[in-house]
Amino acid sequence: MRIGVNVPNFGPGTDPAVLRRWARTVEALGYDLLMISDHVVVTPDVAEQYPAPFYEPFTTLAWLAGVTERVRLGTSVLIVPYRHPLLMARMAANLNRFSGGRLVLGVGTGWARQEFAALGVPFERRGRLTDEHLQAMRTAWADEDDYRAGPVPIWVGGNGEAGLRRAVRLGDAYHPLRTTLPWLREAAHRLKSVADELERPVPAFAPRIVLRLTGTPVTDPERRAGEGTIGQIAEDLEELRALGADTVVLDPFDGDPAETLHPQAAWHALAAVADRWSPDLRE
């Protein structure tokens, strides 16, 4: 099982220099994957959770590809209906080629109604548009003489039934976000049953979990995976490995924009996990 990190590409403390330090820290600690989020317009509903400045993911990952050598680079998640599918196919193919085949394209349908309105995209059609766009992108990539995409894995996000079924139909992995271990156990089993129902291969399981390191154990029955002492976090990772997870992405941002002004706390937590998990990170 490989471990990645979701890096904040937004907020008052984020700028190109900080993003470069994030990338080099993640790579130096031995993590396999660095992922960032996606928004195009910081409308009020977006700003409540992800305040400006917000760095566009394709541009940012191209920048980070040039300052890293080994770590995979990805989106968690790219909001598919926001862009024309052939534009996304072109940008993803180019980025994958420029980075030496390191791109992971995490995708989702989106949730910010005001942002959809600002972009002139019908919110009610976001699921259908996502399906259509993903199919169009795969068709474009089949033209190897033009796009030269190479293999670009698509991880489908979404914690609902629609996201899980979309992952089985159109994805290489299922990428649920920031939830509890009981939920993840059920999702791993549900993924297999839906794949059997649709007579499709079972996609890889690649959850993104929180990373919130505490000094004392978290005993709340609704404790999210990745939340608690280093021992609890290590146990969560072991259980996810036992569930067959291919990759687990750690997300150290816990919702306060001021966190982006002090990334050292997140780096400390990542170093603690790397120290505990170091044999696996070196594989």
mmCIF file of C-alpha atoms in Angstrom:
data_model
loop_
_atom_site.group_PDB
_atom_site.id
_atom_site.type_symbol
_atom_site.label_atom_id
_atom_site.label_comp_id
_atom_site.label_asym_id
_atom_site.label_seq_id
_atom_site.Cartn_x
_atom_site.Cartn_y
_atom_site.Cartn_z
ATOM 1 C CA MET A 1 0.000 0.000 0.000
ATOM 2 C CA ARG A 2 1.289 3.407 -0.985
ATOM 3 C CA ILE A 3 0.661 6.624 0.939
ATOM 4 C CA GLY A 4 0.120 10.100 -0.465
ATOM 5 C CA VAL A 5 -0.585 13.592 0.824
ATOM 6 C CA ASN A 6 -3.276 16.113 -0.102
ATOM 7 C CA VAL A 7 -1.628 19.549 -0.081
ATOM 8 C CA PRO A 8 -3.597 22.812 0.318
ATOM 9 C CA ASN A 9 -3.307 24.851 -2.887
ATOM 10 C CA PHE A 10 -5.434 27.662 -1.442
ATOM 11 C CA GLY A 11 -5.666 29.977 1.521
ATOM 12 C CA PRO A 12 -3.877 33.039 2.892
ATOM 13 C CA GLY A 13 -0.613 31.233 3.633
ATOM 14 C CA THR A 14 -0.228 29.578 0.264
ATOM 15 C CA ASP A 15 2.010 30.929 -2.486
ATOM 16 C CA PRO A 16 4.435 29.397 -5.019
ATOM 17 C CA ALA A 17 7.301 29.241 -2.528
ATOM 18 C CA VAL A 18 5.165 27.480 0.088
ATOM 19 C CA LEU A 19 3.851 25.015 -2.498
ATOM 20 C CA ARG A 20 7.429 24.253 -3.526
ATOM 21 C CA ARG A 21 8.329 23.576 0.128
ATOM 22 C CA TRP A 22 5.283 21.353 0.491
ATOM 23 C CA ALA A 23 6.283 19.338 -2.585
ATOM 24 C CA ARG A 24 9.873 18.918 -1.528
ATOM 25 C CA THR A 25 8.856 17.988 2.021
ATOM 26 C CA VAL A 26 6.389 15.355 0.817
ATOM 27 C CA GLU A 27 8.952 13.883 -1.560
ATOM 28 C CA ALA A 28 11.807 13.981 0.977
ATOM 29 C CA LEU A 29 9.691 12.159 3.571
ATOM 30 C CA GLY A 30 9.201 9.318 1.112
ATOM 31 C CA TYR A 31 5.531 9.744 0.284
ATOM 32 C CA ASP A 32 4.399 8.345 -3.042
ATOM 33 C CA LEU A 33 1.823 10.897 -4.173
ATOM 34 C CA LEU A 34 1.042 14.613 -3.832
ATOM 35 C CA MET A 35 -2.516 15.711 -4.609
ATOM 36 C CA ILE A 36 -4.219 19.120 -4.746
ATOM 37 C CA SER A 37 -7.801 20.345 -5.033
ATOM 38 C CA ASP A 38 -9.776 22.141 -7.737
ATOM 39 C CA HIS A 39 -11.914 25.259 -7.922
ATOM 40 C CA VAL A 40 -12.122 27.781 -10.744
ATOM 41 C CA VAL A 41 -14.187 30.596 -9.217
ATOM 42 C CA VAL A 42 -13.954 31.383 -5.503
ATOM 43 C CA THR A 43 -17.645 32.111 -5.054
ATOM 44 C CA PRO A 44 -18.965 32.664 -1.511
ATOM 45 C CA ASP A 45 -19.878 28.995 -1.042
ATOM 46 C CA VAL A 46 -16.353 27.961 -2.073
ATOM 47 C CA ALA A 47 -14.664 30.659 0.030
ATOM 48 C CA GLU A 48 -16.297 29.347 3.212
ATOM 49 C CA GLN A 49 -14.141 26.233 2.953
ATOM 50 C CA TYR A 50 -11.371 27.064 0.493
ATOM 51 C CA PRO A 51 -10.551 30.783 0.578
ATOM 52 C CA ALA A 52 -8.524 32.724 -1.961
ATOM 53 C CA PRO A 53 -5.989 32.645 -3.365
ATOM 54 C CA PHE A 54 -6.800 29.383 -5.105
ATOM 55 C CA TYR A 55 -4.151 27.973 -7.432
ATOM 56 C CA GLU A 56 -5.567 26.153 -10.471
ATOM 57 C CA PRO A 57 -4.545 22.465 -10.357
ATOM 58 C CA PHE A 58 -3.136 21.842 -13.834
ATOM 59 C CA THR A 59 -0.987 24.970 -13.658
ATOM 60 C CA THR A 60 0.130 24.186 -10.124
ATOM 61 C CA LEU A 61 0.969 20.555 -10.838
ATOM 62 C CA ALA A 62 2.992 21.590 -13.901
ATOM 63 C CA TRP A 63 4.967 23.911 -11.610
ATOM 64 C CA LEU A 64 5.454 21.164 -9.018
ATOM 65 C CA ALA A 65 6.481 18.625 -11.656
ATOM 66 C CA GLY A 66 9.475 20.843 -12.388
ATOM 67 C CA VAL A 67 10.633 20.982 -8.758
ATOM 68 C CA THR A 68 10.191 17.265 -7.938
ATOM 69 C CA GLU A 69 11.625 14.092 -9.405
ATOM 70 C CA ARG A 70 9.878 11.010 -8.028
ATOM 71 C CA VAL A 71 6.560 11.760 -6.335
ATOM 72 C CA ARG A 72 3.364 11.176 -8.308
ATOM 73 C CA LEU A 73 1.169 14.247 -8.806
ATOM 74 C CA GLY A 74 -2.617 14.304 -8.769
ATOM 75 C CA THR A 75 -5.944 16.049 -8.322
ATOM 76 C CA SER A 76 -8.269 15.334 -5.411
ATOM 77 C CA VAL A 77 -10.507 16.058 -7.066
ATOM 78 C CA LEU A 78 -10.780 17.736 -10.470
ATOM 79 C CA ILE A 79 -14.362 18.953 -10.950
ATOM 80 C CA VAL A 80 -15.076 17.442 -14.326
ATOM 81 C CA PRO A 81 -18.100 19.501 -15.501
ATOM 82 C CA TYR A 82 -16.186 22.795 -15.199
ATOM 83 C CA ARG A 83 -14.061 22.310 -18.321
ATOM 84 C CA HIS A 84 -14.500 21.079 -21.877
ATOM 85 C CA PRO A 85 -13.492 17.401 -22.010
ATOM 86 C CA LEU A 86 -11.030 17.880 -24.863
ATOM 87 C CA LEU A 87 -9.320 20.688 -22.961
ATOM 88 C CA MET A 88 -9.003 18.441 -19.897
ATOM 89 C CA ALA A 89 -7.779 15.567 -22.052
ATOM 90 C CA ARG A 90 -5.119 17.786 -23.620
ATOM 91 C CA MET A 91 -3.926 19.311 -20.339
ATOM 92 C CA ALA A 92 -3.823 15.951 -18.568
ATOM 93 C CA ALA A 93 -1.991 14.276 -21.441
ATOM 94 C CA ASN A 94 0.595 17.049 -21.626
ATOM 95 C CA LEU A 95 1.101 17.114 -17.869
ATOM 96 C CA ASN A 96 1.496 13.346 -17.720
ATOM 97 C CA ARG A 97 4.110 13.470 -20.481
ATOM 98 C CA PHE A 98 6.031 16.439 -19.047
ATOM 99 C CA SER A 99 6.135 14.820 -15.601
ATOM 100 C CA GLY A 100 7.371 11.467 -16.859
ATOM 101 C CA GLY A 101 4.089 9.628 -16.386
ATOM 102 C CA ARG A 102 3.455 10.767 -12.826
ATOM 103 C CA LEU A 103 -0.135 12.073 -13.132
ATOM 104 C CA VAL A 104 -3.104 10.658 -11.207
ATOM 105 C CA LEU A 105 -6.394 12.271 -12.225
ATOM 106 C CA GLY A 106 -8.810 12.225 -9.308
ATOM 107 C CA VAL A 107 -12.227 13.429 -10.487
ATOM 108 C CA GLY A 108 -15.593 14.419 -9.065
ATOM 109 C CA THR A 109 -18.914 15.988 -9.983
ATOM 110 C CA GLY A 110 -18.676 19.089 -7.753
ATOM 111 C CA TRP A 111 -20.935 20.587 -5.100
ATOM 112 C CA ALA A 112 -20.695 24.439 -5.184
ATOM 113 C CA ARG A 113 -23.925 25.702 -6.777
ATOM 114 C CA GLN A 114 -22.744 29.317 -6.982
ATOM 115 C CA GLU A 115 -19.551 28.281 -8.759
ATOM 116 C CA PHE A 116 -21.541 26.246 -11.283
ATOM 117 C CA ALA A 117 -23.732 29.299 -11.906
ATOM 118 C CA ALA A 118 -20.709 31.573 -12.347
ATOM 119 C CA LEU A 119 -19.299 29.186 -14.959
ATOM 120 C CA GLY A 120 -22.623 28.761 -16.756
ATOM 121 C CA VAL A 121 -22.713 25.000 -16.128
ATOM 122 C CA PRO A 122 -26.064 23.429 -15.135
ATOM 123 C CA PHE A 123 -25.700 22.080 -11.605
ATOM 124 C CA GLU A 124 -28.521 19.567 -12.085
ATOM 125 C CA ARG A 125 -26.677 17.892 -14.991
ATOM 126 C CA ARG A 126 -23.318 17.544 -13.243
ATOM 127 C CA GLY A 127 -23.505 13.752 -12.926
ATOM 128 C CA ARG A 128 -24.417 13.176 -16.563
ATOM 129 C CA LEU A 129 -21.812 15.711 -17.708
ATOM 130 C CA THR A 130 -19.148 13.969 -15.650
ATOM 131 C CA ASP A 131 -19.922 10.619 -17.278
ATOM 132 C CA GLU A 132 -19.955 12.112 -20.774
ATOM 133 C CA HIS A 133 -16.736 14.053 -20.238
ATOM 134 C CA LEU A 134 -14.830 11.072 -18.831
ATOM 135 C CA GLN A 135 -15.847 8.947 -21.799
ATOM 136 C CA ALA A 136 -14.809 11.721 -24.208
ATOM 137 C CA MET A 137 -11.424 12.049 -22.502
ATOM 138 C CA ARG A 138 -10.698 8.336 -22.774
ATOM 139 C CA THR A 139 -11.685 8.434 -26.450
ATOM 140 C CA ALA A 140 -9.311 11.355 -27.030
ATOM 141 C CA TRP A 141 -6.430 9.598 -25.264
ATOM 142 C CA ALA A 142 -6.879 6.614 -27.571
ATOM 143 C CA ASP A 143 -5.414 8.826 -30.330
ATOM 144 C CA GLU A 144 -1.859 8.150 -29.259
ATOM 145 C CA ASP A 145 -0.346 9.926 -32.269
ATOM 146 C CA ASP A 146 -1.892 13.206 -31.122
ATOM 147 C CA TYR A 147 -2.386 13.147 -27.347
ATOM 148 C CA ARG A 148 0.460 10.811 -26.395
ATOM 149 C CA ALA A 149 -1.142 10.619 -22.969
ATOM 150 C CA GLY A 150 0.276 7.312 -21.810
ATOM 151 C CA PRO A 151 -1.654 5.667 -18.986
ATOM 152 C CA VAL A 152 -3.450 8.342 -16.928
ATOM 153 C CA PRO A 153 -5.231 6.629 -14.027
ATOM 154 C CA ILE A 154 -8.658 8.076 -13.211
ATOM 155 C CA TRP A 155 -9.697 7.956 -9.560
ATOM 156 C CA VAL A 156 -13.395 8.668 -9.111
ATOM 157 C CA GLY A 157 -14.352 10.511 -5.930
ATOM 158 C CA GLY A 158 -17.697 10.881 -4.215
ATOM 159 C CA ASN A 159 -18.968 9.329 -1.013
ATOM 160 C CA GLY A 160 -22.410 8.444 -2.355
ATOM 161 C CA GLU A 161 -23.685 5.471 -4.301
ATOM 162 C CA ALA A 162 -23.451 7.383 -7.593
ATOM 163 C CA GLY A 163 -19.728 8.032 -7.111
ATOM 164 C CA LEU A 164 -19.021 4.409 -6.238
ATOM 165 C CA ARG A 165 -20.922 3.118 -9.269
ATOM 166 C CA ARG A 166 -19.201 5.692 -11.503
ATOM 167 C CA ALA A 167 -15.843 4.415 -10.243
ATOM 168 C CA VAL A 168 -16.790 0.874 -11.273
ATOM 169 C CA ARG A 169 -18.069 1.953 -14.692
ATOM 170 C CA LEU A 170 -15.515 4.593 -15.655
ATOM 171 C CA GLY A 171 -12.635 4.664 -13.202
ATOM 172 C CA ASP A 172 -9.409 2.902 -12.340
ATOM 173 C CA ALA A 173 -9.895 3.520 -8.605
ATOM 174 C CA TYR A 174 -12.531 4.590 -6.108
ATOM 175 C CA HIS A 175 -11.438 7.644 -4.100
ATOM 176 C CA PRO A 176 -13.822 8.423 -1.198
ATOM 177 C CA LEU A 177 -12.981 11.399 0.997
ATOM 178 C CA ARG A 178 -12.515 12.042 4.732
ATOM 179 C CA THR A 179 -14.811 9.601 6.481
ATOM 180 C CA THR A 180 -14.840 6.942 9.211
ATOM 181 C CA LEU A 181 -13.336 3.473 9.224
ATOM 182 C CA PRO A 182 -16.720 1.704 9.516
ATOM 183 C CA TRP A 183 -17.877 3.628 6.429
ATOM 184 C CA LEU A 184 -14.685 2.673 4.563
ATOM 185 C CA ARG A 185 -15.094 -0.994 5.488
ATOM 186 C CA GLU A 186 -18.601 -0.986 4.041
ATOM 187 C CA ALA A 187 -17.450 0.925 0.938
ATOM 188 C CA ALA A 188 -14.688 -1.604 0.212
ATOM 189 C CA HIS A 189 -17.206 -4.453 0.343
ATOM 190 C CA ARG A 190 -19.795 -2.490 -1.639
ATOM 191 C CA LEU A 191 -17.227 -1.778 -4.352
ATOM 192 C CA LYS A 192 -16.774 -5.498 -4.947
ATOM 193 C CA SER A 193 -20.502 -6.238 -4.977
ATOM 194 C CA VAL A 194 -21.269 -3.441 -7.469
ATOM 195 C CA ALA A 195 -18.438 -4.610 -9.732
ATOM 196 C CA ASP A 196 -19.898 -8.116 -9.672
ATOM 197 C CA GLU A 197 -23.372 -6.724 -10.399
ATOM 198 C CA LEU A 198 -22.129 -4.700 -13.390
ATOM 199 C CA GLU A 199 -19.769 -7.476 -14.518
ATOM 200 C CA ARG A 200 -16.827 -5.095 -14.383
ATOM 201 C CA PRO A 201 -13.361 -5.403 -12.849
ATOM 202 C CA VAL A 202 -13.117 -4.187 -9.260
ATOM 203 C CA PRO A 203 -11.385 -0.802 -9.305
ATOM 204 C CA ALA A 204 -8.575 -0.082 -6.898
ATOM 205 C CA PHE A 205 -9.496 1.346 -3.504
ATOM 206 C CA ALA A 206 -7.723 4.661 -2.809
ATOM 207 C CA PRO A 207 -9.368 6.618 0.031
ATOM 208 C CA ARG A 208 -8.354 10.079 1.197
ATOM 209 C CA ILE A 209 -8.462 10.308 4.983
ATOM 210 C CA VAL A 210 -7.814 13.115 7.425
ATOM 211 C CA LEU A 211 -4.495 13.508 9.204
ATOM 212 C CA ARG A 212 -5.093 15.024 12.638
ATOM 213 C CA LEU A 213 -2.421 14.030 15.118
ATOM 214 C CA THR A 214 -3.401 14.299 18.797
ATOM 215 C CA GLY A 215 -1.533 13.792 22.048
ATOM 216 C CA THR A 216 -4.240 11.623 23.599
ATOM 217 C CA PRO A 217 -6.486 8.992 21.992
ATOM 218 C CA VAL A 218 -9.674 10.137 20.268
ATOM 219 C CA THR A 219 -12.527 8.081 21.724
ATOM 220 C CA ASP A 220 -15.476 9.617 19.864
ATOM 221 C CA PRO A 221 -17.407 6.770 18.180
ATOM 222 C CA GLU A 222 -17.616 9.010 15.072
ATOM 223 C CA ARG A 223 -13.814 9.357 14.944
ATOM 224 C CA ARG A 224 -12.664 9.809 11.370
ATOM 225 C CA ALA A 225 -9.981 7.552 9.948
ATOM 226 C CA GLY A 226 -6.592 9.229 10.411
ATOM 227 C CA GLU A 227 -7.608 11.150 13.519
ATOM 228 C CA GLY A 228 -5.920 10.497 16.872
ATOM 229 C CA THR A 229 -2.569 9.463 18.289
ATOM 230 C CA ILE A 230 0.195 8.176 16.061
ATOM 231 C CA GLY A 231 -0.750 4.690 17.268
ATOM 232 C CA GLN A 232 -4.376 5.146 16.193
ATOM 233 C CA ILE A 233 -3.321 6.520 12.817
ATOM 234 C CA ALA A 234 -0.950 3.592 12.260
ATOM 235 C CA GLU A 235 -3.732 1.148 13.161
ATOM 236 C CA ASP A 236 -6.066 2.874 10.682
ATOM 237 C CA LEU A 237 -3.471 2.523 7.935
ATOM 238 C CA GLU A 238 -2.961 -1.140 8.775
ATOM 239 C CA GLU A 239 -6.694 -1.772 8.585
ATOM 240 C CA LEU A 240 -6.954 0.000 5.253
ATOM 241 C CA ARG A 241 -4.118 -2.137 3.952
ATOM 242 C CA ALA A 242 -5.996 -5.231 5.148
ATOM 243 C CA LEU A 243 -9.081 -3.962 3.286
ATOM 244 C CA GLY A 244 -7.018 -3.981 0.096
ATOM 245 C CA ALA A 245 -6.368 -0.256 -0.298
ATOM 246 C CA ASP A 246 -3.902 0.427 -3.100
ATOM 247 C CA THR A 247 -3.114 3.958 -1.908
ATOM 248 C CA VAL A 248 -4.206 6.034 1.080
ATOM 249 C CA VAL A 249 -3.989 9.827 0.816
ATOM 250 C CA LEU A 250 -3.484 11.784 4.055
ATOM 251 C CA ASP A 251 -5.217 15.165 4.250
ATOM 252 C CA PRO A 252 -3.754 17.381 7.005
ATOM 253 C CA PHE A 253 -6.023 20.399 6.350
ATOM 254 C CA ASP A 254 -8.779 20.452 8.964
ATOM 255 C CA GLY A 255 -10.886 23.364 7.758
ATOM 256 C CA ASP A 256 -9.353 26.500 9.308
ATOM 257 C CA PRO A 257 -7.817 28.767 6.636
ATOM 258 C CA ALA A 258 -5.296 30.010 9.225
ATOM 259 C CA GLU A 259 -3.703 26.546 9.065
ATOM 260 C CA THR A 260 -2.197 27.499 5.725
ATOM 261 C CA LEU A 261 -0.151 30.207 7.486
ATOM 262 C CA HIS A 262 1.564 27.563 9.632
ATOM 263 C CA PRO A 263 2.248 24.471 7.483
ATOM 264 C CA GLN A 264 4.955 23.334 9.905
ATOM 265 C CA ALA A 265 2.318 21.639 12.082
ATOM 266 C CA ALA A 266 1.185 19.524 9.134
ATOM 267 C CA TRP A 267 4.778 18.743 8.201
ATOM 268 C CA HIS A 268 5.408 17.562 11.770
ATOM 269 C CA ALA A 269 2.422 15.204 11.587
ATOM 270 C CA LEU A 270 3.555 13.878 8.203
ATOM 271 C CA ALA A 271 7.058 13.301 9.562
ATOM 272 C CA ALA A 272 5.600 11.350 12.497
ATOM 273 C CA VAL A 273 3.621 9.103 10.157
ATOM 274 C CA ALA A 274 6.632 8.665 7.863
ATOM 275 C CA ASP A 275 8.791 7.680 10.838
ATOM 276 C CA ARG A 276 6.202 5.118 11.981
ATOM 277 C CA TRP A 277 5.557 3.847 8.455
ATOM 278 C CA SER A 278 9.073 4.307 7.039
ATOM 279 C CA PRO A 279 9.739 0.712 5.896
ATOM 280 C CA ASP A 280 6.641 0.858 3.717
ATOM 281 C CA LEU A 281 7.345 4.334 2.396
ATOM 282 C CA ARG A 282 10.750 3.133 1.253
ATOM 283 C CA GLU A 283 9.327 0.186 -0.717
#
